[in-house]
Amino acid sequence: MSANCIFCKIVAGEIPATKVYEDADVLAFMDIGPVVKGHTLVIPKQHFDPLTATPEPLLAQLMAVVKKIAAAQLSGLRADGVNVMQANGAAAGQVVPHLHFHVIPRFVTDGHRWNWAAKKYDDPAELQRLAAAIKAAVT
Ligand code: AMP
Ligand code: ZN
């Protein structure tokens, strides 16, 4: 448990949450500020952050639960689609620094639009430069 971590406090039962799934390592509960109603968070019970510092076997367990919740939103809420999102760092919009996956049910009528403004590279060489930098850093 990490001191002052709100999600660790939820795991410890120190603050309330509406749980929808739980096993030995993973917890899923309702987000109190839903982007779309039904928005669910999937977290490891142990404190890890960010994604890149989280062991791969645990990430596999988390993704299996993300799949369960997405399927449950499709069947149980009759959602038309699901978004899965995850932020790392304040620059990426992360507010709670305990790894979590947002599983967000989507409905053709929900009216929600992501502010997903696609940009352009200055030229093809810029795309190639960035690709080369990522490729060289892949371990
Ligand atoms: P992020 O911006 O990716 O760090 O998302 C944090 C999410 O946690 C937000 O969607 C919040 O609405 C949600 N949240 C914060 N506190 C609580 C809480 N006590 N119970 C449930 N969800 C919470
Ligand atoms: Zn925590």
mmCIF file with all atom_site columns, N, CA and C and ligand atoms in Angstrom, residues 6-7 10 15 29-33 39 41 87 93-96 100 102, ligand 1:
data_model
loop_
_atom_site.group_PDB
_atom_site.id
_atom_site.type_symbol
_atom_site.label_atom_id
_atom_site.label_alt_id
_atom_site.label_comp_id
_atom_site.label_asym_id
_atom_site.label_entity_id
_atom_site.label_seq_id
_atom_site.pdbx_PDB_ins_code
_atom_site.Cartn_x
_atom_site.Cartn_y
_atom_site.Cartn_z
_atom_site.occupancy
_atom_site.B_iso_or_equiv
_atom_site.pdbx_formal_charge
_atom_site.auth_seq_id
_atom_site.auth_comp_id
_atom_site.auth_asym_id
_atom_site.auth_atom_id
_atom_site.pdbx_PDB_model_num
ATOM   1  N N   . ILE A 1 6   ? -5.352  7.050  -3.083  1.00 0.00 ? 6   ILE A N   1
ATOM   2  C CA  . ILE A 1 6   ? -6.805  6.868  -2.934  1.00 0.00 ? 6   ILE A CA  1
ATOM   3  C C   . ILE A 1 6   ? -7.240  5.468  -3.374  1.00 0.00 ? 6   ILE A C   1
ATOM   4  N N   . PHE A 1 7   ? -6.581  4.915  -4.390  1.00 0.00 ? 7   PHE A N   1
ATOM   5  C CA  . PHE A 1 7   ? -6.983  3.575  -4.846  1.00 0.00 ? 7   PHE A CA  1
ATOM   6  C C   . PHE A 1 7   ? -6.485  2.496  -3.886  1.00 0.00 ? 7   PHE A C   1
ATOM   7  N N   . ILE A 1 10  ? -9.069  2.385  -1.298  1.00 0.00 ? 10  ILE A N   1
ATOM   8  C CA  . ILE A 1 10  ? -10.241 1.609  -1.743  1.00 0.00 ? 10  ILE A CA  1
ATOM   9  C C   . ILE A 1 10  ? -9.958  0.119  -1.568  1.00 0.00 ? 10  ILE A C   1
ATOM   10 N N   . ILE A 1 15  ? -11.884 3.635  2.155   1.00 0.00 ? 15  ILE A N   1
ATOM   11 C CA  . ILE A 1 15  ? -12.911 4.507  1.571   1.00 0.00 ? 15  ILE A CA  1
ATOM   12 C C   . ILE A 1 15  ? -13.789 3.639  0.679   1.00 0.00 ? 15  ILE A C   1
ATOM   13 N N   . PHE A 1 29  ? -14.086 -1.426 -10.134 1.00 0.00 ? 29  PHE A N   1
ATOM   14 C CA  . PHE A 1 29  ? -15.125 -0.660 -9.431  1.00 0.00 ? 29  PHE A CA  1
ATOM   15 C C   . PHE A 1 29  ? -15.579 0.497  -10.300 1.00 0.00 ? 29  PHE A C   1
ATOM   16 N N   . MET A 1 30  ? -16.740 1.040  -9.941  1.00 0.00 ? 30  MET A N   1
ATOM   17 C CA  . MET A 1 30  ? -17.337 2.109  -10.737 1.00 0.00 ? 30  MET A CA  1
ATOM   18 C C   . MET A 1 30  ? -16.561 3.417  -10.548 1.00 0.00 ? 30  MET A C   1
ATOM   19 N N   . ASP A 1 31  ? -16.284 4.104  -11.646 1.00 0.00 ? 31  ASP A N   1
ATOM   20 C CA  . ASP A 1 31  ? -15.670 5.442  -11.582 1.00 0.00 ? 31  ASP A CA  1
ATOM   21 C C   . ASP A 1 31  ? -16.720 6.432  -11.092 1.00 0.00 ? 31  ASP A C   1
ATOM   22 N N   . ILE A 1 32  ? -16.348 7.254  -10.089 1.00 0.00 ? 32  ILE A N   1
ATOM   23 C CA  . ILE A 1 32  ? -17.336 8.200  -9.532  1.00 0.00 ? 32  ILE A CA  1
ATOM   24 C C   . ILE A 1 32  ? -17.607 9.382  -10.471 1.00 0.00 ? 32  ILE A C   1
ATOM   25 N N   . GLY A 1 33  ? -16.757 9.566  -11.466 1.00 0.00 ? 33  GLY A N   1
ATOM   26 C CA  . GLY A 1 33  ? -16.975 10.655 -12.419 1.00 0.00 ? 33  GLY A CA  1
ATOM   27 C C   . GLY A 1 33  ? -17.051 10.093 -13.831 1.00 0.00 ? 33  GLY A C   1
ATOM   28 N N   . HIS A 1 39  ? -18.985 3.671  -16.651 1.00 0.00 ? 39  HIS A N   1
ATOM   29 C CA  . HIS A 1 39  ? -17.516 3.776  -16.661 1.00 0.00 ? 39  HIS A CA  1
ATOM   30 C C   . HIS A 1 39  ? -16.945 3.026  -15.452 1.00 0.00 ? 39  HIS A C   1
ATOM   31 N N   . LEU A 1 41  ? -13.364 1.202  -13.528 1.00 0.00 ? 41  LEU A N   1
ATOM   32 C CA  . LEU A 1 41  ? -11.904 1.199  -13.419 1.00 0.00 ? 41  LEU A CA  1
ATOM   33 C C   . LEU A 1 41  ? -11.421 -0.193 -13.028 1.00 0.00 ? 41  LEU A C   1
ATOM   34 N N   . ALA A 1 87  ? -3.779  6.139  -18.631 1.00 0.00 ? 87  ALA A N   1
ATOM   35 C CA  . ALA A 1 87  ? -2.897  7.310  -18.682 1.00 0.00 ? 87  ALA A CA  1
ATOM   36 C C   . ALA A 1 87  ? -1.666  7.089  -17.807 1.00 0.00 ? 87  ALA A C   1
ATOM   37 N N   . GLY A 1 93  ? -2.521  13.250 -18.671 1.00 0.00 ? 93  GLY A N   1
ATOM   38 C CA  . GLY A 1 93  ? -3.831  13.447 -18.064 1.00 0.00 ? 93  GLY A CA  1
ATOM   39 C C   . GLY A 1 93  ? -4.093  12.569 -16.854 1.00 0.00 ? 93  GLY A C   1
ATOM   40 N N   . GLN A 1 94  ? -3.068  11.861 -16.377 1.00 0.00 ? 94  GLN A N   1
ATOM   41 C CA  . GLN A 1 94  ? -3.275  10.990 -15.213 1.00 0.00 ? 94  GLN A CA  1
ATOM   42 C C   . GLN A 1 94  ? -3.440  11.833 -13.953 1.00 0.00 ? 94  GLN A C   1
ATOM   43 N N   . VAL A 1 95  ? -4.465  11.535 -13.188 1.00 0.00 ? 95  VAL A N   1
ATOM   44 C CA  . VAL A 1 95  ? -4.730  12.248 -11.934 1.00 0.00 ? 95  VAL A CA  1
ATOM   45 C C   . VAL A 1 95  ? -4.409  11.356 -10.735 1.00 0.00 ? 95  VAL A C   1
ATOM   46 N N   . VAL A 1 96  ? -4.780  10.084 -10.806 1.00 0.00 ? 96  VAL A N   1
ATOM   47 C CA  . VAL A 1 96  ? -4.529  9.155  -9.693  1.00 0.00 ? 96  VAL A CA  1
ATOM   48 C C   . VAL A 1 96  ? -3.333  8.269  -10.062 1.00 0.00 ? 96  VAL A C   1
ATOM   49 N N   . HIS A 1 100 ? -4.340  2.180  -13.496 1.00 0.00 ? 100 HIS A N   1
ATOM   50 C CA  . HIS A 1 100 ? -5.752  1.840  -13.694 1.00 0.00 ? 100 HIS A CA  1
ATOM   51 C C   . HIS A 1 100 ? -6.112  1.914  -15.158 1.00 0.00 ? 100 HIS A C   1
ATOM   52 N N   . HIS A 1 102 ? -9.299  2.468  -17.651 1.00 0.00 ? 102 HIS A N   1
ATOM   53 C CA  . HIS A 1 102 ? -10.675 2.928  -17.784 1.00 0.00 ? 102 HIS A CA  1
ATOM   54 C C   . HIS A 1 102 ? -11.367 2.021  -18.796 1.00 0.00 ? 102 HIS A C   1
HETATM 55 P P1  . AMP B 2 .   ? -6.924  9.334  -14.406 1.00 0.00 ? 1   AMP B P1  1
HETATM 56 O O1  . AMP B 2 .   ? -7.166  10.734 -14.889 1.00 0.00 ? 1   AMP B O1  1
HETATM 57 O O2  . AMP B 2 .   ? -6.636  8.369  -15.536 1.00 0.00 ? 1   AMP B O2  1
HETATM 58 O O3  . AMP B 2 .   ? -5.896  9.286  -13.301 1.00 0.00 ? 1   AMP B O3  1
HETATM 59 O O4  . AMP B 2 .   ? -8.327  8.846  -13.820 1.00 0.00 ? 1   AMP B O4  1
HETATM 60 C C1  . AMP B 2 .   ? -8.655  8.834  -12.468 1.00 0.00 ? 1   AMP B C1  1
HETATM 61 C C2  . AMP B 2 .   ? -10.106 8.425  -12.365 1.00 0.00 ? 1   AMP B C2  1
HETATM 62 O O5  . AMP B 2 .   ? -10.384 8.059  -11.030 1.00 0.00 ? 1   AMP B O5  1
HETATM 63 C C3  . AMP B 2 .   ? -11.102 9.514  -12.753 1.00 0.00 ? 1   AMP B C3  1
HETATM 64 O O6  . AMP B 2 .   ? -11.917 9.055  -13.833 1.00 0.00 ? 1   AMP B O6  1
HETATM 65 C C4  . AMP B 2 .   ? -11.903 9.735  -11.472 1.00 0.00 ? 1   AMP B C4  1
HETATM 66 O O7  . AMP B 2 .   ? -13.254 10.014 -11.714 1.00 0.00 ? 1   AMP B O7  1
HETATM 67 C C5  . AMP B 2 .   ? -11.706 8.429  -10.749 1.00 0.00 ? 1   AMP B C5  1
HETATM 68 N N1  . AMP B 2 .   ? -11.814 8.486  -9.296  1.00 0.00 ? 1   AMP B N1  1
HETATM 69 C C6  . AMP B 2 .   ? -11.151 9.313  -8.466  1.00 0.00 ? 1   AMP B C6  1
HETATM 70 N N2  . AMP B 2 .   ? -11.474 9.050  -7.179  1.00 0.00 ? 1   AMP B N2  1
HETATM 71 C C7  . AMP B 2 .   ? -12.349 8.009  -7.208  1.00 0.00 ? 1   AMP B C7  1
HETATM 72 C C8  . AMP B 2 .   ? -13.051 7.271  -6.194  1.00 0.00 ? 1   AMP B C8  1
HETATM 73 N N3  . AMP B 2 .   ? -12.911 7.547  -4.885  1.00 0.00 ? 1   AMP B N3  1
HETATM 74 N N4  . AMP B 2 .   ? -13.882 6.276  -6.596  1.00 0.00 ? 1   AMP B N4  1
HETATM 75 C C9  . AMP B 2 .   ? -14.024 5.996  -7.898  1.00 0.00 ? 1   AMP B C9  1
HETATM 76 N N5  . AMP B 2 .   ? -13.391 6.637  -8.905  1.00 0.00 ? 1   AMP B N5  1
HETATM 77 C C10 . AMP B 2 .   ? -12.566 7.640  -8.566  1.00 0.00 ? 1   AMP B C10 1
#
